[in-house]
PDB file of C-alpha atoms in Angstrom:
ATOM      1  CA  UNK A1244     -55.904 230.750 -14.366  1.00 85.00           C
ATOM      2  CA  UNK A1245     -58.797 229.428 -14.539  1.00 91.00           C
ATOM      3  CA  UNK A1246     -60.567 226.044 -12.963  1.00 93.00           C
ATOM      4  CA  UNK A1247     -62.974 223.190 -15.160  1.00 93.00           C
ATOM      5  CA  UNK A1248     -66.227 224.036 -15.143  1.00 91.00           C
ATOM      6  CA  UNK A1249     -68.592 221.949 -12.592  1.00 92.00           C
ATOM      7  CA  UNK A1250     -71.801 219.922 -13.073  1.00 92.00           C
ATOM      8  CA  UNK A1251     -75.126 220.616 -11.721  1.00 93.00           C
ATOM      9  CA  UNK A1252     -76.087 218.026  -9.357  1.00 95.00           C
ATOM     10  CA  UNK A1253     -78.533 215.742  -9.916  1.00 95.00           C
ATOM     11  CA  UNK A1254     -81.998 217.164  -7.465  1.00 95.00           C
ATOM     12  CA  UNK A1255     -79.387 220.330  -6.602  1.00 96.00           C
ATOM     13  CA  UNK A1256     -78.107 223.291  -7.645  1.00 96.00           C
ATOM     14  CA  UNK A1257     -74.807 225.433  -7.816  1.00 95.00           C
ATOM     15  CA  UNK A1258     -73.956 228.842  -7.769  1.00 93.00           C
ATOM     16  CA  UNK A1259     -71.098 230.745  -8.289  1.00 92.00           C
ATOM     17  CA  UNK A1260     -69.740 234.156  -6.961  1.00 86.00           C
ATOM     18  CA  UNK A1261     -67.526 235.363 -10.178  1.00 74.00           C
ATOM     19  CA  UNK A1262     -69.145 237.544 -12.404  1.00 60.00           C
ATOM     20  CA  UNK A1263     -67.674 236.273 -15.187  1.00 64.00           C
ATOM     21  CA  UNK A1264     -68.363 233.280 -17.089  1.00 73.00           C
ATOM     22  CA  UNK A1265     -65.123 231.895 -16.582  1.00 82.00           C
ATOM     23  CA  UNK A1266     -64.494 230.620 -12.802  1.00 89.00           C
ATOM     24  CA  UNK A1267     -61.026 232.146 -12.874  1.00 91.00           C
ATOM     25  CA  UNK A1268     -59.198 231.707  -9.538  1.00 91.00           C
ATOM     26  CA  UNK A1269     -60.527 232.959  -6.090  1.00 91.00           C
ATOM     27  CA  UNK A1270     -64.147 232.195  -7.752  1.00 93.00           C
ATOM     28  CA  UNK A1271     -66.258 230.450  -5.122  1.00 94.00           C
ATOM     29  CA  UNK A1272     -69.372 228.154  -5.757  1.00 95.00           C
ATOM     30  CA  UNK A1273     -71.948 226.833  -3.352  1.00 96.00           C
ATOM     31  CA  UNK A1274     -73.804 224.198  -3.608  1.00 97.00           C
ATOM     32  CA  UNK A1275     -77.726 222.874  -2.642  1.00 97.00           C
ATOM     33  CA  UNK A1276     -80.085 220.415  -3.031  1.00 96.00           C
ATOM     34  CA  UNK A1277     -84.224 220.079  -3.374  1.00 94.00           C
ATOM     35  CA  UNK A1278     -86.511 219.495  -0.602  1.00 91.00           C
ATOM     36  CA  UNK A1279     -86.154 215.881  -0.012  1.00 90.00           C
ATOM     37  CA  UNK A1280     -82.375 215.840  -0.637  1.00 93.00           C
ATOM     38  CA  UNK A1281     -79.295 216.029   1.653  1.00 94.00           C
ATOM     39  CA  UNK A1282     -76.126 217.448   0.215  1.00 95.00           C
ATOM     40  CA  UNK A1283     -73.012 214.635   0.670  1.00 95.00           C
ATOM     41  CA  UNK A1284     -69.383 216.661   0.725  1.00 96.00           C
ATOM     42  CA  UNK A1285     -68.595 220.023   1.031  1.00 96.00           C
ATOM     43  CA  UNK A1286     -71.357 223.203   0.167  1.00 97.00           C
ATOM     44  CA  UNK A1287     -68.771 225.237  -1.087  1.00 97.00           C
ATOM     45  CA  UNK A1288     -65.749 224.833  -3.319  1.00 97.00           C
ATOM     46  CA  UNK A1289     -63.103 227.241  -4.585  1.00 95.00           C
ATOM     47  CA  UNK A1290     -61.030 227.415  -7.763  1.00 94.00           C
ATOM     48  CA  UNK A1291     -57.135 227.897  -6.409  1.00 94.00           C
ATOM     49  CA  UNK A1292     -54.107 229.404  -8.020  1.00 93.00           C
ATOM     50  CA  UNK A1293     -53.431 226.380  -9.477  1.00 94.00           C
ATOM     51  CA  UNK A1294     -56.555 225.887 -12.083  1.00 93.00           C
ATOM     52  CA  UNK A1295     -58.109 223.232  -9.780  1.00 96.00           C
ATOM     53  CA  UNK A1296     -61.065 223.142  -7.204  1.00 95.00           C
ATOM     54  CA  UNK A1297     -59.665 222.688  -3.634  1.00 95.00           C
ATOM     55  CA  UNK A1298     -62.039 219.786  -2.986  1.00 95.00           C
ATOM     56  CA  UNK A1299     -64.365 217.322  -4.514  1.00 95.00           C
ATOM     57  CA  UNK A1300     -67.802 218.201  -6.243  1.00 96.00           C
ATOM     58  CA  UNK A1301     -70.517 217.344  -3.667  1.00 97.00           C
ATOM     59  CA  UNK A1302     -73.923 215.265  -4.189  1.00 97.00           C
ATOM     60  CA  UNK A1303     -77.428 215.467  -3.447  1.00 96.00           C
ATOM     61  CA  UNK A1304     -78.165 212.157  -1.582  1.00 94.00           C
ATOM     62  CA  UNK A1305     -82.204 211.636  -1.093  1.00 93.00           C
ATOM     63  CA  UNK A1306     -83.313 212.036   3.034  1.00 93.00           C
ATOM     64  CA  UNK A1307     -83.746 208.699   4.825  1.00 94.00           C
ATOM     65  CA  UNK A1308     -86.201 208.809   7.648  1.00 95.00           C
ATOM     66  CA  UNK A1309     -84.767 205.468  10.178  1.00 95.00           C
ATOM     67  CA  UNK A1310     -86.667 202.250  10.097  1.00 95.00           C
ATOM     68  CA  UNK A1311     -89.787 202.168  12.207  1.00 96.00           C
ATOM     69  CA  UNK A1312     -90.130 199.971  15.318  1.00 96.00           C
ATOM     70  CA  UNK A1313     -93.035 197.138  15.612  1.00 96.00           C
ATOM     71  CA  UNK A1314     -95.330 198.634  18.838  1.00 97.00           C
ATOM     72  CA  UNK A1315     -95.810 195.911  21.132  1.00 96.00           C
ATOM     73  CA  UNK A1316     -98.929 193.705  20.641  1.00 95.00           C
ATOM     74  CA  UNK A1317     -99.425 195.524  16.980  1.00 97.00           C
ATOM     75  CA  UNK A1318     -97.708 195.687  13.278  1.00 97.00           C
ATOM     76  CA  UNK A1319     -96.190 198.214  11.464  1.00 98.00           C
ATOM     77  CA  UNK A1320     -96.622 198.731   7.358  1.00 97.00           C
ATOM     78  CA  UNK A1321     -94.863 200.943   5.030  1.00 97.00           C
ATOM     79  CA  UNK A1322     -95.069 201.673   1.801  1.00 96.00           C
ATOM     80  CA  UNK A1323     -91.174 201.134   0.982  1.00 94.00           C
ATOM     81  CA  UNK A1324     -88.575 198.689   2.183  1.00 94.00           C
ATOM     82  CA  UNK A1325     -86.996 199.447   5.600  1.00 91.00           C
ATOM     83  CA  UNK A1326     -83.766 201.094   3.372  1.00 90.00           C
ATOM     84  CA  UNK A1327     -85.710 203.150   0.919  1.00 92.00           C
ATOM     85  CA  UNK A1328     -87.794 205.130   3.311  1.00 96.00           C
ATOM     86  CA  UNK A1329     -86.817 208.631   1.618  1.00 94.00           C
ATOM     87  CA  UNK A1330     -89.110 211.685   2.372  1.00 93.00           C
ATOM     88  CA  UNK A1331     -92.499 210.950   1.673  1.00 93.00           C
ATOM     89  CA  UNK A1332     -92.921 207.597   2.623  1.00 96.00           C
ATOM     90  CA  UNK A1333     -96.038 206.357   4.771  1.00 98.00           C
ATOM     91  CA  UNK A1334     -96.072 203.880   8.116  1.00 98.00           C
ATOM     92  CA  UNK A1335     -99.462 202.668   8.975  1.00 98.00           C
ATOM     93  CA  UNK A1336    -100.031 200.938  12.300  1.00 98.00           C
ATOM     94  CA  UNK A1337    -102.526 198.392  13.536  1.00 97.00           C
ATOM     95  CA  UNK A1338    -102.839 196.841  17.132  1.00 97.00           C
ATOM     96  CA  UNK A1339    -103.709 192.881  17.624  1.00 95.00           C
ATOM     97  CA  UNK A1340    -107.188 191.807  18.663  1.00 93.00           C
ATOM     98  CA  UNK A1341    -108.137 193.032  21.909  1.00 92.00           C
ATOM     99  CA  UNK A1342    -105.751 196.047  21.603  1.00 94.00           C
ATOM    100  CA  UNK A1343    -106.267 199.844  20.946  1.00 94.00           C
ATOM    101  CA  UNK A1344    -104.283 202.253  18.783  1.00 96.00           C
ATOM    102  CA  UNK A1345    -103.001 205.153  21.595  1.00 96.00           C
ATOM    103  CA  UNK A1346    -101.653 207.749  19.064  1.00 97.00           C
ATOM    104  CA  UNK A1347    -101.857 208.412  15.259  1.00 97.00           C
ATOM    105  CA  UNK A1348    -102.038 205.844  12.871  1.00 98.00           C
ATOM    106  CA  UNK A1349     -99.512 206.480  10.494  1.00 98.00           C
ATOM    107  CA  UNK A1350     -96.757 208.758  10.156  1.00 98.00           C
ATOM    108  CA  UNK A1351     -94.277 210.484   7.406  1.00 97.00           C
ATOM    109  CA  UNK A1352     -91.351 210.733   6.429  1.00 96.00           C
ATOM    110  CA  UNK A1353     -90.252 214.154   6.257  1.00 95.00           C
ATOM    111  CA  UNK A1354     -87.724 215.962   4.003  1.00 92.00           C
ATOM    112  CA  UNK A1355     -85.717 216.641   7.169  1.00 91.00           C
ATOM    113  CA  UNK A1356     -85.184 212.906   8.095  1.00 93.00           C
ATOM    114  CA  UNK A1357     -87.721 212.982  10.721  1.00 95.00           C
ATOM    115  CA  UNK A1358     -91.107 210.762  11.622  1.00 97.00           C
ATOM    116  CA  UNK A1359     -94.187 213.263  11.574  1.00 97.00           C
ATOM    117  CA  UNK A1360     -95.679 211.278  14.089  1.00 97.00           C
ATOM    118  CA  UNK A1361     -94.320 209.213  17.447  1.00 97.00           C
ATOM    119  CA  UNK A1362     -94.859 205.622  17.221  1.00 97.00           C
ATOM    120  CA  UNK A1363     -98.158 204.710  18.915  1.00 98.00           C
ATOM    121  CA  UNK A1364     -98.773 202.298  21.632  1.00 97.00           C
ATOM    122  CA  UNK A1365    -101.500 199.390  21.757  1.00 97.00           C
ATOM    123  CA  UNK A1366    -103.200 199.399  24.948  1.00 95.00           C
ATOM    124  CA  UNK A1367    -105.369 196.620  25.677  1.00 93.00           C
ATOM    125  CA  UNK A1368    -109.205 197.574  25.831  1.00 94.00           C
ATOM    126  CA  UNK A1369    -111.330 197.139  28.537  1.00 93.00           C
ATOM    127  CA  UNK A1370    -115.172 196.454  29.755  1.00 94.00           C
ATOM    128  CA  UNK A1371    -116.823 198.409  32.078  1.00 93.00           C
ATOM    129  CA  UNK A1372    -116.648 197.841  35.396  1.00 92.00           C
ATOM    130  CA  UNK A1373    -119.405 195.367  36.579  1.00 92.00           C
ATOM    131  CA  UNK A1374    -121.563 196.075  39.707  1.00 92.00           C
ATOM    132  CA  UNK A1375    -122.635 193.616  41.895  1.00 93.00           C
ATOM    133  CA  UNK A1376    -126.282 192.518  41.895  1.00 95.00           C
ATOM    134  CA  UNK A1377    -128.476 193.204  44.703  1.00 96.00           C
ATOM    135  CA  UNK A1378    -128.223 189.646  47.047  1.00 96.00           C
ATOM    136  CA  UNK A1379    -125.878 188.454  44.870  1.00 97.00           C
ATOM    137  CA  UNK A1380    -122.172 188.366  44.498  1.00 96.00           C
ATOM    138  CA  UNK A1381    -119.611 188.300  41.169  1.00 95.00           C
ATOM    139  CA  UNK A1382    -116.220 186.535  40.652  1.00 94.00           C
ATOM    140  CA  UNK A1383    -113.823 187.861  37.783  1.00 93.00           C
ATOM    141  CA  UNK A1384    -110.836 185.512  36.488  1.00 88.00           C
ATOM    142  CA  UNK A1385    -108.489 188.184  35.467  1.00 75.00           C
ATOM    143  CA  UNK A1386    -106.089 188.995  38.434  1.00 60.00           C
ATOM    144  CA  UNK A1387    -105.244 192.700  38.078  1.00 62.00           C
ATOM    145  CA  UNK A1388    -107.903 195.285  38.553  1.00 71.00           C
ATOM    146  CA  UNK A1389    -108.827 196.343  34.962  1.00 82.00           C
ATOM    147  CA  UNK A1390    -111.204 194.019  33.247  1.00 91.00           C
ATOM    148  CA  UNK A1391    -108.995 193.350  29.512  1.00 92.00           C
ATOM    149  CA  UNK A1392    -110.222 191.357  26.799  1.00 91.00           C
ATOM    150  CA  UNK A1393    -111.040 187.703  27.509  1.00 91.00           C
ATOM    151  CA  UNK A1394    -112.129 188.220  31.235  1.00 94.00           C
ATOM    152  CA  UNK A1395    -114.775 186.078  32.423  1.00 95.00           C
ATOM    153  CA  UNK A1396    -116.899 187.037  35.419  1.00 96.00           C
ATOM    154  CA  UNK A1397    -119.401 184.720  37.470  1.00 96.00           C
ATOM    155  CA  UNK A1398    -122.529 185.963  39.056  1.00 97.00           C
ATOM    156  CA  UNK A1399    -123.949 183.982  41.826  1.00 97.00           C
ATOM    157  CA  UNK A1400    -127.143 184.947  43.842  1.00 96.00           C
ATOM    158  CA  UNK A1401    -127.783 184.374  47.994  1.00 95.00           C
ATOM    159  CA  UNK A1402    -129.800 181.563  49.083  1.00 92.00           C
ATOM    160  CA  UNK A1403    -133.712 182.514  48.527  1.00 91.00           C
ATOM    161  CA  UNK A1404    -132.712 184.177  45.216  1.00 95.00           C
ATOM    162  CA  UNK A1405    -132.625 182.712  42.252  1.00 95.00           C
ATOM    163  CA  UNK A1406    -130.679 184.343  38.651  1.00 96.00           C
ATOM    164  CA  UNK A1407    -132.319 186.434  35.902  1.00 96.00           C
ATOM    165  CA  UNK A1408    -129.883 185.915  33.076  1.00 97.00           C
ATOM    166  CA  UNK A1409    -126.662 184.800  32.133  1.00 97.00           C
ATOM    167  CA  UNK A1410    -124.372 183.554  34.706  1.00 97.00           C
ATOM    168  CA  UNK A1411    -121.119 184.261  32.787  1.00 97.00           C
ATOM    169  CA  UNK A1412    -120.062 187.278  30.894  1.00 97.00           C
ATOM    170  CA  UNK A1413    -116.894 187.916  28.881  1.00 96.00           C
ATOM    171  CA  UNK A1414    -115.012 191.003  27.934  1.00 95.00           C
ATOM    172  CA  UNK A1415    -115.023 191.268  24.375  1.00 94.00           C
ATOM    173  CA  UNK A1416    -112.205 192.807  22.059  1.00 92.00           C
ATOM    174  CA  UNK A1417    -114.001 195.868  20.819  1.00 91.00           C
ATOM    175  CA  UNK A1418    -114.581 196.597  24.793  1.00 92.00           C
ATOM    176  CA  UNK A1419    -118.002 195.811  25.396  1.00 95.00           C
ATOM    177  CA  UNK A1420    -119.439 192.794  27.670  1.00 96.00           C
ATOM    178  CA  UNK A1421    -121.347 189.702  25.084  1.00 96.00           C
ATOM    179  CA  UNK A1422    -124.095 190.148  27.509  1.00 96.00           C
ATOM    180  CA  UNK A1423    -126.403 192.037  29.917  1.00 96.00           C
ATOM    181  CA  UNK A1424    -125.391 191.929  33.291  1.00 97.00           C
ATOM    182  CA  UNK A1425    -128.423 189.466  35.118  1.00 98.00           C
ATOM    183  CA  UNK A1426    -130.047 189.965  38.639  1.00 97.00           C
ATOM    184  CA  UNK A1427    -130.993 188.043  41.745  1.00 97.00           C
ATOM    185  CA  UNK A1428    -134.949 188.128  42.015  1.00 95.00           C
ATOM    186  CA  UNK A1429    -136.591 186.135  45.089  1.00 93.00           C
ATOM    187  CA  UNK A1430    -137.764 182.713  45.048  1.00 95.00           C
ATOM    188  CA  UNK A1431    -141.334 183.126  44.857  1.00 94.00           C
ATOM    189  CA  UNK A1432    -143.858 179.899  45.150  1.00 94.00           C
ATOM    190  CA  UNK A1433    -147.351 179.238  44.026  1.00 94.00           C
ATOM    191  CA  UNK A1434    -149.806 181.395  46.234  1.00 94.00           C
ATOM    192  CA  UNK A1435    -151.635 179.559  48.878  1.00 95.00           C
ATOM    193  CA  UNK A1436    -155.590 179.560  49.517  1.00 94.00           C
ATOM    194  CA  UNK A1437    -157.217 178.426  53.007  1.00 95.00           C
ATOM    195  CA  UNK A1438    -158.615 175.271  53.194  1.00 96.00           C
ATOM    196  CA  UNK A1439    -162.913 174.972  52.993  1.00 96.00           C
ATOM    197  CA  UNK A1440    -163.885 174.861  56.647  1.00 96.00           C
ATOM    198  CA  UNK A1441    -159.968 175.995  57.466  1.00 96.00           C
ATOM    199  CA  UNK A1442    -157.668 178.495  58.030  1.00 96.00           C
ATOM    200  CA  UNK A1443    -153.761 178.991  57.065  1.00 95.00           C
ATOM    201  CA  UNK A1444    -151.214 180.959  58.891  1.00 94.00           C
ATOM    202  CA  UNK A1445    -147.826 181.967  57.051  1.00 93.00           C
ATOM    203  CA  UNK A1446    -144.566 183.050  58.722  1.00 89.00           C
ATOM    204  CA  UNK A1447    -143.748 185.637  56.033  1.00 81.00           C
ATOM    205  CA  UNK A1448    -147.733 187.861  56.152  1.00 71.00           C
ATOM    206  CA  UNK A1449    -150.551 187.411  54.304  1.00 66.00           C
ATOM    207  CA  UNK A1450    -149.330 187.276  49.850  1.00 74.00           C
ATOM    208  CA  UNK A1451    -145.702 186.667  50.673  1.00 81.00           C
ATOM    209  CA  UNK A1452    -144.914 183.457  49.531  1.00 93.00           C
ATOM    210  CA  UNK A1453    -141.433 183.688  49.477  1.00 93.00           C
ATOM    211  CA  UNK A1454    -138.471 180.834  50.272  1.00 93.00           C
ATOM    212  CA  UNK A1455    -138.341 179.889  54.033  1.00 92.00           C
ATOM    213  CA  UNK A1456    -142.244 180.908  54.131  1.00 94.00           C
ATOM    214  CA  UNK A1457    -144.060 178.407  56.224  1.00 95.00           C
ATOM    215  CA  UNK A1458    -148.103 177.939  56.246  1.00 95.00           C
ATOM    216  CA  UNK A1459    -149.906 176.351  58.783  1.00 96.00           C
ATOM    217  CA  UNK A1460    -152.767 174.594  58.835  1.00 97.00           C
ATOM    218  CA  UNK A1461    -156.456 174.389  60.535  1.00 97.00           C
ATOM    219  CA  UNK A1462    -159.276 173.580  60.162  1.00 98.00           C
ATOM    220  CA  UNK A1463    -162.828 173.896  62.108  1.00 97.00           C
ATOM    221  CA  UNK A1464    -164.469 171.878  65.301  1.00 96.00           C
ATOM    222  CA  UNK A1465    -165.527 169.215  63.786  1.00 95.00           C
ATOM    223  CA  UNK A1466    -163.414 168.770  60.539  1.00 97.00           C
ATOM    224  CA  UNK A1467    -159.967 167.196  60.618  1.00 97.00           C
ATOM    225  CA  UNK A1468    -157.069 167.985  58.531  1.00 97.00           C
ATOM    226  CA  UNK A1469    -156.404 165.627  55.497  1.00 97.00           C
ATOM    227  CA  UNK A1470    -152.793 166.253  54.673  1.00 97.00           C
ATOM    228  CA  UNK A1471    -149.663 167.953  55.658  1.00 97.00           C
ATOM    229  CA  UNK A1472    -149.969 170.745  58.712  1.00 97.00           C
ATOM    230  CA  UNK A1473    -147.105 172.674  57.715  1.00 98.00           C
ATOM    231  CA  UNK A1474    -145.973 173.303  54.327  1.00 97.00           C
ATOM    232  CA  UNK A1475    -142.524 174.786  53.249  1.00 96.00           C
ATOM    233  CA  UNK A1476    -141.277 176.818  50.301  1.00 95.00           C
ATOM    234  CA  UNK A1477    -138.546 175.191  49.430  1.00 94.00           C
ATOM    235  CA  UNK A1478    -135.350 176.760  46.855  1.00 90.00           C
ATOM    236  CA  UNK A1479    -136.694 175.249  44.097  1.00 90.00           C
ATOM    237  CA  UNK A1480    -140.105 177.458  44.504  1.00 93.00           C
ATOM    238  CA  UNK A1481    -141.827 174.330  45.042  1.00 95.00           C
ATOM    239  CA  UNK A1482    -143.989 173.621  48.311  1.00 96.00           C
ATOM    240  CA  UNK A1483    -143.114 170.554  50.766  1.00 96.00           C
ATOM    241  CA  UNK A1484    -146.137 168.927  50.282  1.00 97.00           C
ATOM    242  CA  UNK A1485    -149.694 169.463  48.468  1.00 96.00           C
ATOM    243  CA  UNK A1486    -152.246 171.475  50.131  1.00 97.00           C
ATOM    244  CA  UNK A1487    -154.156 169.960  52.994  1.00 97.00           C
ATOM    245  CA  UNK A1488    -158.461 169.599  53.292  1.00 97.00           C
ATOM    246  CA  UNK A1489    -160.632 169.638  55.736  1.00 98.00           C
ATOM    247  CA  UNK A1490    -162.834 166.872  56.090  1.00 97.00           C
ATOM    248  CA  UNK A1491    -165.429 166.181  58.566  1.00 94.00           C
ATOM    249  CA  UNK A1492    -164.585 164.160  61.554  1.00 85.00           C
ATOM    250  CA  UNK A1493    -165.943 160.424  62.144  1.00 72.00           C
ATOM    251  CA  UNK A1494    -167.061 161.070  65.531  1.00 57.00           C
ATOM    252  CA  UNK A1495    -169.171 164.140  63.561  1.00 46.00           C
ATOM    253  CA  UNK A1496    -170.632 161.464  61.816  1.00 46.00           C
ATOM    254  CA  UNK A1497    -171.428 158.830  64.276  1.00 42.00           C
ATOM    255  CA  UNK A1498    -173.061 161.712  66.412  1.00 40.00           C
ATOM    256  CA  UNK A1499    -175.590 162.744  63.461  1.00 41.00           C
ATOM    257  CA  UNK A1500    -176.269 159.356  63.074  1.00 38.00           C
ATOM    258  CA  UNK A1501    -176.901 158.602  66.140  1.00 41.00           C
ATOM    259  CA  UNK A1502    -179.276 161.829  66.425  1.00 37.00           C
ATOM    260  CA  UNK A1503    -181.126 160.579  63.351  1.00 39.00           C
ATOM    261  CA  UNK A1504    -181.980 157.409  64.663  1.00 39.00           C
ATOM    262  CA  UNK A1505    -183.010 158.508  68.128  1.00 40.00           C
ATOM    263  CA  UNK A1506    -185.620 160.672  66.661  1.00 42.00           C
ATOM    264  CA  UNK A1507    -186.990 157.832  64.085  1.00 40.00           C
ATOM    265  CA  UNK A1508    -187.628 156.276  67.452  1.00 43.00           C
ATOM    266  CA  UNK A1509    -189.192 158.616  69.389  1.00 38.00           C
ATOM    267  CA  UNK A1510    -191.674 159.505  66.542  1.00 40.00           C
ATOM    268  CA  UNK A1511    -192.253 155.905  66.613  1.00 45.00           C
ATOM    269  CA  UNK A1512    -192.961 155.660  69.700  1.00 39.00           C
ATOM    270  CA  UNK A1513    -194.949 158.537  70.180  1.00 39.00           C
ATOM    271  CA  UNK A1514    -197.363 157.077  66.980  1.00 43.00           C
ATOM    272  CA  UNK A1515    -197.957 153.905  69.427  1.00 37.00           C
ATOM    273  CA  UNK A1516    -199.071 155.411  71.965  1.00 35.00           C
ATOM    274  CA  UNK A1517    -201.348 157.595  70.089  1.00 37.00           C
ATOM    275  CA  UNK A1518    -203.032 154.236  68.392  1.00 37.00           C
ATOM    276  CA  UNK A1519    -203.567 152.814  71.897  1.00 41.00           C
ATOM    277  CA  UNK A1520    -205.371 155.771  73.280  1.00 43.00           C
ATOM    278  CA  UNK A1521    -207.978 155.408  70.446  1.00 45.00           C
TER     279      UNK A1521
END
């Protein structure tokens, strides 16, 4: 007895135990497939008393590696539709703006039906953290702790300080802040000189000119002061008022004067008498 003879399957082979060409009864064959093919029915068949296999010719079915899920906040690509993703197809994933690939990105389909890679996650980026500026102070608007893509942070100064730079920065998407981080310098106003025949006292020492400093103002026995006695440096850097002079004093005046004429007379006077003595 012997049993039909069986077909090679298409990406497989067969193999058979008789030694003989014929697959008389009790001859066994076993089936397999290539790399990149699963075998569908039964690996081994055998040819019964009866002239006919005990069960139906198997076939090599290609792998098929499951679709690939979207990772949230990024996109997913293959090469082949979502049912055609045999061995040897390629995923490639990207992350939205303001996201960062955590993993590989791509994977393969193997000829076992398995990913070579784990889909990766998209974590969002972040800036460095920020410090805050000498006499200053600086208010972020994102309300957790990390500082993500699209944060803005305010920098404000104390009073008497004034900013150096911008007063907003924002986290950008490839992680890096769109500007330098500015400083708080002190509010410095135009250095002061004594007055001519004066003097000038500040609150703040000699060359600090500073906000809050106060100068006052003198001047000598004999001048008086033309102007504002105390002068202020105000927020702005500006002073309170322009600087004062020293000018001389009317009753200065009135007293040379006076001094000049009395001695016009007495050399008068004294040339009188001199004539009448003659």
């Amino acid at each position: 007895v012997t049993c039909p003879a069986l077909e090679r399957p298409a990406h497989g082979a067969v193999n058979c135990s008789h030694p003989s060409v014929q697959l008389t009864w009790g001859t066994t064959c076993e089936f397999t497939c290539e790399e990149g093919f699963t075998l569908t029915g039964a690996a081994t068949l055998q040819c019964g008393s009866s002239g006919a296999w005990d069960r139906q010719q198997p076939t090599c079915a290609a792998v098929r590696c499951e679709a690939v899920p979207r990772p949230a906040e990024g996109s997913v690509s293959c090469d082949r539709a979502p049912a055609e993703l045999t061995a040897g197809s390629r995923c490639d994933f990207q992350c939205a703006e303001g996201f960062v690939l955590e993993g590989s990105p791509s994977t393969e389909c193997t000829a076992q039906g398995h990913w070579s890679e784990p889909v990766p996650k998209c974590k969002a980026v972040t800036c460095p953290a920020l410090e805050m500026p000498a006499h200053g102070a600086v208010n972020c608007s994102h309300p957790s702790v990390q500082l993500t893509w699209g944060t803005t942070c305010e920098f404000t100064c104390e009073e008497g300080f004034t900013l150096t730079g911008a007063a907003t920065l924002q986290c950008g998407s490839s992680g890096a802040w769109d500007r330098q981080q500015p400083t708080c310098a002190v509010i410095q106003c135009e250095p002061l000189i004594s007055p001519e025949k004066g003097s000038m006292d500040c609150s703040h020492g000699a060359g600090m000119f500073t906000y809050n400093t106060s100068c006052h103002f003198s001047c000598l026995e004999g001048w008086s002061l033309n102007g504002s006695r105390v002068l202020e440096c105000s927020h702005s850097g500006n002073w309170s008022a322009s600087l004062p002079t020293c000018e001389a004093s009317d009753q200065a005046s009135y007293i040379s004067v006076g001094i000049a004429a009395t001695s016009a007379s007495l050399l008068s006077t004294a040339s009188f008498l001199f004539w009448l003595a003659r």
